[in-house]
Structures are given as C-alpha cells and as structure tokens.
C-alpha positions in Angstrom: 11.2 -20.0 24.8 14.8 -19.3 25.4 17.9 -21.3 25.9 21.7 -20.8 25.9 23.8 -22.0 22.7 27.5 -22.9 23.2 29.8 -23.1 20.2 33.4 -23.7 19.8 35.0 -20.8 17.8 38.7 -20.7 17.4 39.3 -22.7 20.7 36.9 -20.6 22.7 33.5 -21.8 24.0 31.2 -18.9 22.8 27.8 -18.4 24.3 24.7 -16.9 22.8 21.2 -16.6 24.4 18.6 -17.6 21.8 14.9 -16.3 22.0 11.9 -17.2 20.3 11.1 -20.0 17.8 10.0 -17.8 14.8 10.7 -19.3 11.4 11.8 -16.0 9.8 15.6 -15.5 9.3 17.3 -14.8 12.6 18.7 -11.7 14.0 22.0 -11.2 16.0 22.4 -8.9 18.9 26.1 -7.7 19.4 26.7 -6.0 22.8 28.5 -3.0 23.7 31.9 -2.7 25.4 31.9 -4.8 28.6 28.1 -5.8 28.0 26.7 -9.3 28.1 23.9 -10.9 26.6 21.6 -10.8 29.7 21.5 -7.0 29.4 19.7 -7.4 26.1 16.8 -9.7 27.3 14.2 -7.2 27.2 15.1 -6.2 23.7 15.4 -9.8 22.5 12.0 -10.7 23.8 10.5 -7.9 21.9 12.3 -8.7 18.6 11.5 -12.4 19.0 7.8 -11.8 18.5 8.8 -11.5 14.7 12.1 -13.7 14.4 14.4 -15.8 16.4 17.0 -13.7 18.2 20.6 -14.5 19.0 22.1 -12.3 21.9 25.7 -13.1 21.3 28.6 -12.9 23.9 31.9 -11.8 22.3 35.2 -13.4 23.8 35.5 -12.4 27.4 32.0 -11.1 27.6 29.1 -12.5 29.3 29.3 -16.5 29.4 31.9 -16.7 26.6 35.4 -17.7 27.1 38.2 -15.2 26.4 42.0 -15.3 26.1 44.3 -13.1 28.1 45.2 -10.0 26.1 42.5 -10.6 23.6 40.4 -9.3 21.7 42.6 -6.3 20.8 40.7 -4.6 17.9 37.3 -4.1 16.4 38.6 -6.2 13.4 39.3 -9.1 15.8 35.7 -8.8 17.3 34.2 -8.9 13.8 36.2 -11.9 12.8 35.2 -13.8 15.8 31.5 -12.8 15.2 31.7 -14.0 11.5 33.4 -17.2 12.5 30.7 -17.8 15.1 28.0 -17.2 12.7 29.3 -19.9 10.5 29.8 -22.3 13.3 26.3 -21.6 14.5 24.8 -22.2 11.1 23.3 -18.8 10.6 24.6 -17.9 7.2 23.4 -14.4 6.5 21.4 -12.4 8.9 20.6 -8.8 10.1 22.8 -7.6 12.9 21.8 -5.2 15.8 24.8 -3.6 17.4 24.8 -1.4 20.5 27.6 1.1 21.2 30.9 -0.6 20.5 28.7 -3.4 19.0 27.5 -0.8 16.4 31.1 -0.3 15.4 31.5 -4.1 15.0 28.4 -4.7 12.7 29.7 -1.8 10.5 33.0 -3.5 10.3 31.2 -6.8 9.6 29.1 -5.2 6.7 32.4 -3.8 5.2 34.7 -6.7 5.6 32.5 -9.9 6.0 29.4 -8.5 3.7 28.3 -12.1 2.8 27.2 -12.5 6.5 25.0 -9.4 6.7 21.8 -8.7 5.2 21.0 -5.5 7.0 22.4 -3.7 10.1 21.1 -1.6 13.0 23.6 0.5 14.9 22.2 1.9 18.2 24.4 4.7 19.5 27.5 3.3 17.6 30.8 4.5 19.2 34.1 5.6 17.9 33.3 6.7 14.5 33.9 9.3 13.1 35.8 11.8 15.2 34.2 10.8 18.5 35.4 12.4 21.6 38.5 10.6 23.4 38.1 7.4 25.1 38.6 9.1 28.5 35.8 11.7 27.7 33.5 8.8 26.6 34.1 6.8 29.7 33.4 9.9 31.8 30.2 10.6 30.0 29.2 6.9 30.7 29.8 7.3 34.2 27.6 10.4 34.2 24.8 8.3 32.6 24.8 5.6 35.3 22.3 7.4 37.6 19.9 8.0 34.7 19.5 4.0 34.0 16.7 1.9 35.1 17.6 0.7 38.8 16.8 -3.0 37.6 19.7 -2.6 35.0 22.5 -1.6 37.4 23.3 -5.0 39.0 23.2 -6.9 35.7 25.3 -4.3 34.3 27.9 -4.3 37.0 28.1 -8.1 36.8 28.8 -7.8 33.0 31.5 -5.1 33.5 33.2 -7.3 36.3 33.1 -10.4 34.2 34.6 -8.5 31.3 37.1 -6.8 33.6 38.5 -3.2 33.5 41.7 -4.2 31.9 40.0 -5.7 28.8 37.6 -2.9 28.5 40.3 -0.3 28.6 42.5 -2.2 26.2 39.5 -2.5 23.8 38.4 1.1 24.1 42.1 2.3 23.4 42.2 0.1 20.3 38.9 1.2 19.1 40.2 4.8 19.1 42.8 4.0 16.6 40.9 1.8 14.3 40.0 3.4 10.9 36.3 2.4 10.9 35.6 5.8 9.2 37.4 4.5 6.1 35.2 1.5 6.0 31.9 3.3 6.1 31.6 4.0 2.3 32.2 0.2 1.8 29.0 -0.7 3.5 26.4 -1.6 1.0 23.6 -3.0 3.2 20.5 -1.3 4.4 21.5 0.4 7.6 19.3 2.0 10.5 21.2 4.2 12.8 19.5 4.9 16.2 20.2 7.9 18.0 19.2 8.9 21.6 18.2 12.5 22.1 19.6 12.5 25.7 22.4 10.1 25.1 25.5 11.6 27.0 28.1 9.5 25.4 27.3 9.5 21.6 26.4 12.9 20.1 23.7 13.4 17.4 26.2 15.0 15.1 28.3 11.8 15.2 25.4 9.5 14.2 24.6 12.1 11.3 28.1 12.0 10.0 28.1 8.1 10.0 24.8 8.3 8.0 26.3 10.7 5.5 29.2 8.1 4.7 27.0 5.0 4.5 25.2 5.0 1.0 22.0 3.2 2.1 21.5 4.6 5.7 18.8 6.4 7.6 18.7 7.9 11.3 15.9 7.5 13.5 15.8 9.4 17.0 14.6 7.8 20.2 13.6 10.1 23.1 16.1 9.7 26.0 19.2 7.5 25.9 18.9 4.2 24.1 19.5 1.4 26.5 18.9 -2.3 26.4 
C-alpha cells in the first residue's frame, strides 16, 4: 500500500509518499539536493516491510510547493522538516537522509532532538571539510553514467522540478553552514553509510563525521549508495 499525503506547513502544501501499513514507529526519508520522493521508491518499499515509511519532499522539491528564493540554508530545511513532522502527527521518528538530506538529519538531531530517535546518513555531503561545491557537482556529473538506466529519467524530472537556480543556491549555502560544529551535539544512535565507489563523498569525510558524533558507526556499501 502507498499513497500521497499533503500537509500545510508554513503556508506551503508539503508532500510525502507513504509506504506500508506496519504498526511499528514510522521512518522518514529525507532526499538529497534536487531529489524527489519518487527516487526513493525502491528503498521505501524495502524498509516498509518492517515499518511505515514517509518519503518526504522538502519545499520546492518533488510535489511540494516552494517559495521563490527559498529554502536558503540547511537550517531552514531542517526547520521545515521539524514543522512538517509535527503537522503530520509523527512525533519522534528515525530519519534516513541521503546526500544533502544526510546533513539535514544531522542538523535535526542537533537542533530538533525531540523529533529524532535515531538517524541514518547515507553519503552525507558538506561536512566536514568536503570539497568545494563546484568539485562536488563535477563529481556528480561524472557519476551519472554509472547510475541504473531506469533512474535517469526520474532523476532528470526531479532536478528540473527543483530547478538549477534553487539547487545552486542551496549548494552554495550548504558550503558556508557550520554543520561541523553541530556534530558533537548529536546524541542519537547514528549509522553512516559510505559507498566504496562514491565519486562525490569520500570515505575520509564519512570517517571524520563518525569521529565527531559520540554514538555513531560507519558501514560500507560496495559501489555508490543510490536510492
């Protein structure tokens, strides 16, 4: 079973795709930069065997409304996510963040800890001392030919929906956001996923994050971790 859930958050019609009907506490999937809920369908169905899964669309992503010039920071993304969880009646839940979403869930655990029971950061970007935004985007382009062919069209649709201006603005803001200073404030069980062939996020970055979060562990995935 899956269905779309629309919730009004700060004047924005916010979308999430809900998978499964398990009674266990729900899990929220937070997408990467420019990504949309539909890119995480395969992951959501696997996780939905054990619990209900909410694949969330941030403002201006996927099927969620956005405002011109927003969001501008990782903090604004996590603030919206926290408000959406309240409006959706989720209370406290584990969060799964991919790429930029990994940075958002870490920020959530530091600044909105009451909303987070545990977190999984898959190839988290931007922290600490990641390469420049330009270098990350270049490596992302290099990775496109490696992706599953059936993922390319949905990914292109997601990026076009978000728009290059919004993606660039968020990527630039991310490079200046002091998430590294928030890592020691994360006091939730944390799983960091590192792809051995990921061209964007290097293993040393994930290991550095692990050293700064008290209750964290790294697990490697062969290849590049994609939805």
